[in-house]
Short mmCIF file of the C-alpha atoms (twelve columns), coordinates in Angstrom:
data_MODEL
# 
_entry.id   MODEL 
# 
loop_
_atom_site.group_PDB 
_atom_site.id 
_atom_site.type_symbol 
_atom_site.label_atom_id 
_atom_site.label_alt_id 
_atom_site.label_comp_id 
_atom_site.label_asym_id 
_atom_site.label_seq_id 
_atom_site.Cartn_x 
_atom_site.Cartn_y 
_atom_site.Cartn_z 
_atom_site.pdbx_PDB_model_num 
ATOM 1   C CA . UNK A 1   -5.124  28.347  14.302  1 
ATOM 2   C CA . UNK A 2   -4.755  24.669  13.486  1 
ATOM 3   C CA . UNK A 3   -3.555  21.913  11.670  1 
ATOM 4   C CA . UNK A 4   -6.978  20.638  10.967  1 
ATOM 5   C CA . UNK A 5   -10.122 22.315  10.436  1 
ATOM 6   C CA . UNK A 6   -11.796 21.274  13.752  1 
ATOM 7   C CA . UNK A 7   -15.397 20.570  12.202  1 
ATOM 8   C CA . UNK A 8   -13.585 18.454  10.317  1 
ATOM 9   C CA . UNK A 9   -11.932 16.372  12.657  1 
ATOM 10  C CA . UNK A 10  -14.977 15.940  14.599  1 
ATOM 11  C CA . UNK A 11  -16.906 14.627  11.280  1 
ATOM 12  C CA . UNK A 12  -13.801 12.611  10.526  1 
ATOM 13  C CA . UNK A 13  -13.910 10.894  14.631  1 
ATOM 14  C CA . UNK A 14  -17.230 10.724  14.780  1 
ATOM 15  C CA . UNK A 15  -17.332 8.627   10.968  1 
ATOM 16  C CA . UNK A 16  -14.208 6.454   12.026  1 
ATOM 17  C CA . UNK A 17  -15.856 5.458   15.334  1 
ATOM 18  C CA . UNK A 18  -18.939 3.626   13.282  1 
ATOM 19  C CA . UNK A 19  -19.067 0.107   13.912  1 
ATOM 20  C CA . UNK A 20  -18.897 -0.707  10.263  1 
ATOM 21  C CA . UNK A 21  -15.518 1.635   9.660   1 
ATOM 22  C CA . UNK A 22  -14.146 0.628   13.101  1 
ATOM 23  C CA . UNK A 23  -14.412 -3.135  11.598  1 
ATOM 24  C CA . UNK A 24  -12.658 -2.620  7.584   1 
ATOM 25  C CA . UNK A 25  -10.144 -0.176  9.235   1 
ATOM 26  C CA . UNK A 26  -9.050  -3.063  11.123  1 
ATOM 27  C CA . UNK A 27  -9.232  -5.427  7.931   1 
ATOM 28  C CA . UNK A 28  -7.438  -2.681  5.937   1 
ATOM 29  C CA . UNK A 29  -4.479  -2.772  8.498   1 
ATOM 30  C CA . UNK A 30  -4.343  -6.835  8.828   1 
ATOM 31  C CA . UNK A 31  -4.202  -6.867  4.909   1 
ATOM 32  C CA . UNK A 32  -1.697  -4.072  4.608   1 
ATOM 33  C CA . UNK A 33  0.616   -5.852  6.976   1 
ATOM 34  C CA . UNK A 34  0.206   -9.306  5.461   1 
ATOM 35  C CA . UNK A 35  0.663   -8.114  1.833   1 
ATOM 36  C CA . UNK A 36  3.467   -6.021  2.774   1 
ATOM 37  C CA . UNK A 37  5.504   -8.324  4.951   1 
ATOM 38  C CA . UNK A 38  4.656   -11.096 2.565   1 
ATOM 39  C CA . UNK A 39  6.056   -9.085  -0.684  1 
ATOM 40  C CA . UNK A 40  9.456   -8.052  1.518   1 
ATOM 41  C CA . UNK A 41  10.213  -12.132 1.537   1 
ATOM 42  C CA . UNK A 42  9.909   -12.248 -2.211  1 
ATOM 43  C CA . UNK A 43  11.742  -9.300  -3.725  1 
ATOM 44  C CA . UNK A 44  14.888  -10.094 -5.958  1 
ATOM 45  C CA . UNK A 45  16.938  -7.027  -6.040  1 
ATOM 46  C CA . UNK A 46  20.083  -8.076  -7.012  1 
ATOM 47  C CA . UNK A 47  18.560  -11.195 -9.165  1 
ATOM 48  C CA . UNK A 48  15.265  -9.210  -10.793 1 
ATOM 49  C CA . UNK A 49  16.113  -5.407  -9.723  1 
ATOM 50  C CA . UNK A 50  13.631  -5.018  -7.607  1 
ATOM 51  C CA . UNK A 51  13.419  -2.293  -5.738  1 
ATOM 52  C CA . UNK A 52  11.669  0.288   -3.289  1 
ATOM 53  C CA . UNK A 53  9.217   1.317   -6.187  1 
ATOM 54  C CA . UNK A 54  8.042   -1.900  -7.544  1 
ATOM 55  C CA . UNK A 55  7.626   -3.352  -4.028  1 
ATOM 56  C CA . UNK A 56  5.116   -0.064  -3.163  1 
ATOM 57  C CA . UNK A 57  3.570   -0.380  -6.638  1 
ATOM 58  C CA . UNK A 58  3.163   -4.445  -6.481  1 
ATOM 59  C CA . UNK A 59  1.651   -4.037  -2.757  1 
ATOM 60  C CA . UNK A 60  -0.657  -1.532  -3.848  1 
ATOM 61  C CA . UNK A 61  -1.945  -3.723  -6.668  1 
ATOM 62  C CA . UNK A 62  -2.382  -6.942  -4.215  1 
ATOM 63  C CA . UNK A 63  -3.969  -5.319  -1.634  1 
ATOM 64  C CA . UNK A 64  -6.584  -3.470  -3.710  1 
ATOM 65  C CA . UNK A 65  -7.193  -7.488  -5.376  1 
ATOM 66  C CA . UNK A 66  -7.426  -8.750  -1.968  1 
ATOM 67  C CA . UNK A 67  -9.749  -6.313  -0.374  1 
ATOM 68  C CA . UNK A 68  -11.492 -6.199  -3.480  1 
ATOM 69  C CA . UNK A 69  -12.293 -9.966  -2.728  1 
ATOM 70  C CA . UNK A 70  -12.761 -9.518  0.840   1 
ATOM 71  C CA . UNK A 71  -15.968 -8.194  0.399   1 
ATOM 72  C CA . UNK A 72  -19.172 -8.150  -1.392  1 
ATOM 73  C CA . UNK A 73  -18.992 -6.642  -5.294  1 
ATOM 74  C CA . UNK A 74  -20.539 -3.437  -5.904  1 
ATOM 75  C CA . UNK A 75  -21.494 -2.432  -9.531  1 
ATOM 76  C CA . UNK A 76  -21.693 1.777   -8.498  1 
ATOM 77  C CA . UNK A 77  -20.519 3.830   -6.019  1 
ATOM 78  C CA . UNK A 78  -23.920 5.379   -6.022  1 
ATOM 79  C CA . UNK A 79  -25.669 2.361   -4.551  1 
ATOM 80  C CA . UNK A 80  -26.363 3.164   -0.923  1 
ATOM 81  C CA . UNK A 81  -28.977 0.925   0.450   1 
ATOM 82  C CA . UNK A 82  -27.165 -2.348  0.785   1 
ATOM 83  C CA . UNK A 83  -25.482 -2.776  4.271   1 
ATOM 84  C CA . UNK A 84  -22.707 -3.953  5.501   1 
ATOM 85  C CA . UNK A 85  -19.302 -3.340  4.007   1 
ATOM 86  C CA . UNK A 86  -19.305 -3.262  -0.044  1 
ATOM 87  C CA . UNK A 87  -16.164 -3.386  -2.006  1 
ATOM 88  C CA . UNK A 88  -15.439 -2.548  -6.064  1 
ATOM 89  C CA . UNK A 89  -12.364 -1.919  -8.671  1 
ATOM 90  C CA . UNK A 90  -13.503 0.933   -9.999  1 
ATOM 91  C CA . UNK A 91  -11.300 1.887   -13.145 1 
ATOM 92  C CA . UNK A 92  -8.632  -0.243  -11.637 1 
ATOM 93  C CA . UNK A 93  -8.909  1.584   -8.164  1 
ATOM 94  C CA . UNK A 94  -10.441 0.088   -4.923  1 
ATOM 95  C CA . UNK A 95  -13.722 2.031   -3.729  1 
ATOM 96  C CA . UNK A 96  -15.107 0.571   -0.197  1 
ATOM 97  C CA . UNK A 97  -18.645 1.951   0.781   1 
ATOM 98  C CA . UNK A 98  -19.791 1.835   4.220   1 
ATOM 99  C CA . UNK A 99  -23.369 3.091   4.597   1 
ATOM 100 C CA . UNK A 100 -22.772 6.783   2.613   1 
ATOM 101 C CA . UNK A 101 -18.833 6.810   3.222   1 
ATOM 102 C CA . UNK A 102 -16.706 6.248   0.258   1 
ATOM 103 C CA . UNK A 103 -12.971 4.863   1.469   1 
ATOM 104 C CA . UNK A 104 -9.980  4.576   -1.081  1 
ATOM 105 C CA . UNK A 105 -6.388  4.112   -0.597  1 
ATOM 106 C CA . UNK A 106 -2.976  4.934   -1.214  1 
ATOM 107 C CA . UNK A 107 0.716   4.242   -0.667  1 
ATOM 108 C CA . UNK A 108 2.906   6.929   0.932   1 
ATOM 109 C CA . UNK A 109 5.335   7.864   -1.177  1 
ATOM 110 C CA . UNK A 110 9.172   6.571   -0.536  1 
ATOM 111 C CA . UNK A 111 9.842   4.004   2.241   1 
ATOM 112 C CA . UNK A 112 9.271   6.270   5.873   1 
ATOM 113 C CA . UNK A 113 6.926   5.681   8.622   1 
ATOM 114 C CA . UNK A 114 6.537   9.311   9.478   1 
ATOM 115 C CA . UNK A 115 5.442   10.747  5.829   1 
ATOM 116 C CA . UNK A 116 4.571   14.253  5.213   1 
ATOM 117 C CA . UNK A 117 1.200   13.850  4.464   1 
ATOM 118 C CA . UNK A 118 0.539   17.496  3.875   1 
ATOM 119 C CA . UNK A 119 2.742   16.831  0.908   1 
ATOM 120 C CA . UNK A 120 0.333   14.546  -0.909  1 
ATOM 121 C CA . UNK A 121 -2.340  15.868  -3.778  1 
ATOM 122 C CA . UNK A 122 -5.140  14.534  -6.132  1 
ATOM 123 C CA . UNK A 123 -4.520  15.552  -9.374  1 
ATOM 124 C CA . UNK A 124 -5.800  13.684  -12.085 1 
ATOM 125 C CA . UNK A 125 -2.701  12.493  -12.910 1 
ATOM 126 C CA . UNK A 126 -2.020  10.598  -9.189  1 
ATOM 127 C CA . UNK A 127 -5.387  9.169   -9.555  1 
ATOM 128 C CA . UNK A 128 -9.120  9.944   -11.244 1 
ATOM 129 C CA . UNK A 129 -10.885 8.023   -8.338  1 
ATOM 130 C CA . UNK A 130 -8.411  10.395  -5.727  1 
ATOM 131 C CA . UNK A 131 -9.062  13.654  -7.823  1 
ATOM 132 C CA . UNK A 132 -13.110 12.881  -7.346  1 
ATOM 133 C CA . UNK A 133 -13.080 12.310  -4.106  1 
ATOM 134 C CA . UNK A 134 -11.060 15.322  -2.699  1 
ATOM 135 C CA . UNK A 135 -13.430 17.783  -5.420  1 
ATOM 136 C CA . UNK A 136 -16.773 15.521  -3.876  1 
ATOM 137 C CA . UNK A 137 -15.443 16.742  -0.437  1 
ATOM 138 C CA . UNK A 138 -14.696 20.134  -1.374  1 
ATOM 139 C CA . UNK A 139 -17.770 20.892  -3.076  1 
ATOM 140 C CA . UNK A 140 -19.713 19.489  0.033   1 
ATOM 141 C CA . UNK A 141 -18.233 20.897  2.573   1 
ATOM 142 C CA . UNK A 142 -17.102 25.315  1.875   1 
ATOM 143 C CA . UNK A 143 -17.318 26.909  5.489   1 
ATOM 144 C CA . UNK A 144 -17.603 30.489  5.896   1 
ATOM 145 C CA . UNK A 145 -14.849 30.201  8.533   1 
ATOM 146 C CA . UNK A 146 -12.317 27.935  9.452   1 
ATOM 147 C CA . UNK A 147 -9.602  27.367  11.792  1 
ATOM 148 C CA . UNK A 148 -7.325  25.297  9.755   1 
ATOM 149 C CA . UNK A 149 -4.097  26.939  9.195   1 
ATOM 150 C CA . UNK A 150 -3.800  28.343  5.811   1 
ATOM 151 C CA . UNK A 151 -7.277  27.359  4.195   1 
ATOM 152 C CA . UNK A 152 -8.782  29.500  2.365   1 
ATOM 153 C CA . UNK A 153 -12.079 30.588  1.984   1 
ATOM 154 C CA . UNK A 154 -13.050 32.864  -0.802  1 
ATOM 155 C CA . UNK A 155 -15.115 30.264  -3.301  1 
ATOM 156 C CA . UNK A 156 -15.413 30.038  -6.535  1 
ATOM 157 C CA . UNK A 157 -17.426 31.755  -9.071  1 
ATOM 158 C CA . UNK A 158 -21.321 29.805  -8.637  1 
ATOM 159 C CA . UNK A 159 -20.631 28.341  -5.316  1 
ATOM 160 C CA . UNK A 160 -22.156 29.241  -2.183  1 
ATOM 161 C CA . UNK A 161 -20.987 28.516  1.261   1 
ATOM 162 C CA . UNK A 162 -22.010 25.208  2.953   1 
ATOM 163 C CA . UNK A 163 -21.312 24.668  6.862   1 
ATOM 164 C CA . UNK A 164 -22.181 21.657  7.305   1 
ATOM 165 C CA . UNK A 165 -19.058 18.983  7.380   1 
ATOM 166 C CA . UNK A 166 -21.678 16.131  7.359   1 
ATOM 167 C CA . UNK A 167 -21.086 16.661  3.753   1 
ATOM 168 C CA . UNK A 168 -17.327 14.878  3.888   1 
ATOM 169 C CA . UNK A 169 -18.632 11.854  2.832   1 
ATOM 170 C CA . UNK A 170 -15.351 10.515  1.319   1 
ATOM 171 C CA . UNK A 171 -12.509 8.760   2.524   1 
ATOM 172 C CA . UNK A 172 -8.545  8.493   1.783   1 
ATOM 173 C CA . UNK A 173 -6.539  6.043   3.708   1 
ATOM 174 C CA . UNK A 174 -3.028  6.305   3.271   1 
ATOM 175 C CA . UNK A 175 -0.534  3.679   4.550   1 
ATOM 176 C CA . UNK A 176 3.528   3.526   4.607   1 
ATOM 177 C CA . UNK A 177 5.905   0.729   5.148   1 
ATOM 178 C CA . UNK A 178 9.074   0.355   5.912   1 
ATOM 179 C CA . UNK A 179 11.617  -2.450  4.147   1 
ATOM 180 C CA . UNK A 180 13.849  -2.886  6.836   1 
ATOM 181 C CA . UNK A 181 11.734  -3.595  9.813   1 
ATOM 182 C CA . UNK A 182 8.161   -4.865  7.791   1 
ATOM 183 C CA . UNK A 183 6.618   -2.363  10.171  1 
ATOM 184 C CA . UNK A 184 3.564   -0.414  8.304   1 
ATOM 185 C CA . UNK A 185 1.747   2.499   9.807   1 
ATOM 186 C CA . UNK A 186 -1.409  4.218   8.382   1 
ATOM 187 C CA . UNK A 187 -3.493  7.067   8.761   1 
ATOM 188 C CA . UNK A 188 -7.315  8.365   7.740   1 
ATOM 189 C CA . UNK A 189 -8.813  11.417  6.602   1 
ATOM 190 C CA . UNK A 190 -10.993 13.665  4.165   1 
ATOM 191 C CA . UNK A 191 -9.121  15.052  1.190   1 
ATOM 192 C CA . UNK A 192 -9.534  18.238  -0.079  1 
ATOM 193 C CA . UNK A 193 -9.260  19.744  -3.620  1 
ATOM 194 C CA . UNK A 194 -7.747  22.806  -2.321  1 
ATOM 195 C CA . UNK A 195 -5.586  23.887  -0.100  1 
ATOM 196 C CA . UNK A 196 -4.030  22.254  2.224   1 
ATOM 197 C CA . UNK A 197 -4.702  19.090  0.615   1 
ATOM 198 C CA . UNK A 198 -6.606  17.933  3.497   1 
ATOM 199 C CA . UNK A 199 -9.864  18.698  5.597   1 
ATOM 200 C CA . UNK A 200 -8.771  16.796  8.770   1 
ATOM 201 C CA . UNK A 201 -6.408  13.643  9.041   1 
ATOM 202 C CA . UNK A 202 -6.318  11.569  12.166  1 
ATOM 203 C CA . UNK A 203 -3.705  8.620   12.965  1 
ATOM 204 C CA . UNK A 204 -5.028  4.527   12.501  1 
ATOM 205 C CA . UNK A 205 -2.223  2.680   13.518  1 
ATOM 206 C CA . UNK A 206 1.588   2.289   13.333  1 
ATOM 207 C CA . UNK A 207 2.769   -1.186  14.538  1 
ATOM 208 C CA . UNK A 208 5.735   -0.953  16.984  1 
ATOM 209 C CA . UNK A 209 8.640   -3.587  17.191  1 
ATOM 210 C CA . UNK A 210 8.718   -6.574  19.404  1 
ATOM 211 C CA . UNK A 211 10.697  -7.422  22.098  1 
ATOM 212 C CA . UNK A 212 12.999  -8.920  19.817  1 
ATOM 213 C CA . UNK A 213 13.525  -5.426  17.695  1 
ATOM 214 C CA . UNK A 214 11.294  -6.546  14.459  1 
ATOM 215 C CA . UNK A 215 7.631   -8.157  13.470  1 
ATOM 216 C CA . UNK A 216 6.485   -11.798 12.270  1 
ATOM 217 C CA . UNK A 217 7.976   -11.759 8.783   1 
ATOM 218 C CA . UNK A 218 4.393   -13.552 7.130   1 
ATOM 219 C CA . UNK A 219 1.750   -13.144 9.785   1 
ATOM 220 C CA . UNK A 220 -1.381  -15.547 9.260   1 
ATOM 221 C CA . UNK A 221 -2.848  -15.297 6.023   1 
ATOM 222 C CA . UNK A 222 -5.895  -12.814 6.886   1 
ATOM 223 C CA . UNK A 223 -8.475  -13.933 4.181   1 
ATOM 224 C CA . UNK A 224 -8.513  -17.118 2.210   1 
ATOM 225 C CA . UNK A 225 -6.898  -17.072 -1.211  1 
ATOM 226 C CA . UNK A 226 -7.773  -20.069 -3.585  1 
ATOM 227 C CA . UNK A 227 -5.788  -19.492 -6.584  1 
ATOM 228 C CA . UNK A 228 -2.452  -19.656 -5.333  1 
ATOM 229 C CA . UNK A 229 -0.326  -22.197 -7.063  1 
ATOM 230 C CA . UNK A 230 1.826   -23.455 -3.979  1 
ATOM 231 C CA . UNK A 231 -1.461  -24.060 -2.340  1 
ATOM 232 C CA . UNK A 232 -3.625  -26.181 -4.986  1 
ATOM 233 C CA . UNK A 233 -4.005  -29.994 -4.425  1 
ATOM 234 C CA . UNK A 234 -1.560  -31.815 -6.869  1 
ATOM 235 C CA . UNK A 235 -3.225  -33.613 -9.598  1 
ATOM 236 C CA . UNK A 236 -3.372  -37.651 -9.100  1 
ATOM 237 C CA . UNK A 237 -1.950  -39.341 -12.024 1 
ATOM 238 C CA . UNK A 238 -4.023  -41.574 -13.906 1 
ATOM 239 C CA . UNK A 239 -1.850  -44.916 -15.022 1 
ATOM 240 C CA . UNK A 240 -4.112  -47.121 -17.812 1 
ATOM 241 C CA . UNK A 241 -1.518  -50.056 -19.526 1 
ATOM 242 C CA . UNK A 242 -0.454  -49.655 -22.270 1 
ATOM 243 C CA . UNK A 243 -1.762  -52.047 -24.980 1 
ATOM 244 C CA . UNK A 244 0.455   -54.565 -26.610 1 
ATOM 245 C CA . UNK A 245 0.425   -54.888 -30.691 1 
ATOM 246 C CA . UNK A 246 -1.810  -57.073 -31.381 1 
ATOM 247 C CA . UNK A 247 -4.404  -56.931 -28.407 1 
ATOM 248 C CA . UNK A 248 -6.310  -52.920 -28.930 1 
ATOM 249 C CA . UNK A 249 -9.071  -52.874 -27.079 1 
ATOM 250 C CA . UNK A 250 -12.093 -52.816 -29.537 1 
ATOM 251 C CA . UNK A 251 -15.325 -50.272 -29.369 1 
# 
């Protein structure tokens, strides 16, 4: 048996190793380390009581905004004949769309590199867009047999068998971070509304530390952002006299 179903995994490599998911998984990891190192510099714990939660939760929220900006608006998920890499805030929640591949994402829960991703599910509760996605998959993709450990196979009442994993057609990318070393790691895969919670899940990156033990605390900024406060133009002052009693000037 294992970990993965292995038609699975082969669906997942073969959809990861598109040019156009090949190119936002690397945008996805240059904004997740940006955001996340950049957040690190301005938490207040002691002053504001910031802590491990609200810095996952805030660098969640940015990087969805970002990415969301990154790349040309979508109005529906359903849309598939525009090209290139689409982007929308659906209910709140980030959905990318490359060709017919749906990609959300998610912060691993507490503050370790090595999460247990296994762990992770898609109620309704963590997430409508996540719940969707993993029942999408699931309802696409019900093999007679599989060599994933502990999936099941008996269906439910309706449903009929489908072998063909050229159904997974959505996405979950999870990422982690650590607070101590700014180091973020993240991996890929196709969720599943059963269980185990996932298809097939394969690694992205994980940065490593330099020679000097850590990471750039702000690396460049990866896209441009024109709204930020520190970086607008300031205003030029516009100095008229001031008339004396006796001297307005007249229409």
């Amino acid at each position: 048996m294992a970990e993965w179903d292995s038609a699975a995994l082969e669906r997942l490599e073969h959809v990861t190793g598109t040019p156009e998911v090949t190119d936002l998984l690397a945008v996805v990891r240059q904004q997740v380390g940006y955001v996340w190192r950049a957040n690190l510099q301005r938490q207040e714990p002691a002053a504001l009581g910031d802590t491990s939660q609200t810095l996952g939760w805030l660098s969640a929220v940015n990087i969805a905004q970002l990415l969301a900006r990154r790349f040309p608006q979508r109005a529906q998920l359903e849309e598939e004949d525009r090209p290139g890499i689409t982007a929308g805030l659906v209910g709140g929640a980030l959905a990318i769309r490359t060709g017919n591949v749906i990609t959300r994402l998610r912060k691993a829960p507490g503050t370790s590199l090595n999460p247990d991703l296994t762990a992770l599910t898609w109620e309704e509760s963590t997430g409508i867009g996540r719940h969707r996605a993993a029942d999408a998959n699931s309802r696409a993709y019900r093999p007679t047999h599989s060599d994933q450990d502990e999936r099941l196979i008996p269906l439910e009442d309706g449903l009929w068998s489908l072998n063909d994993p050229d159904g997974l057609r959505n996405l979950m990318l999870v990422w982690a971070g650590d607070p101590e070393t700014g180091l973020t790691a993240g991996w890929v895969g196709f969720p599943s509304a059963g269980a185990p919670s996932w298809f097939a899940v394969q690694s992205v990156w994980r940065d490593e530390p330099t020679q000097s033990g850590g990471v750039p605390v702000i690396p460049n900024r990866p896209t441009p952002v024109d709204d930020s406060f520190a970086d607008r133009a300031a205003p030029t002052p516009v100095l008229r006299p001031r008339p004396r009693p006796g001297h307005e000037q007249r229409p």
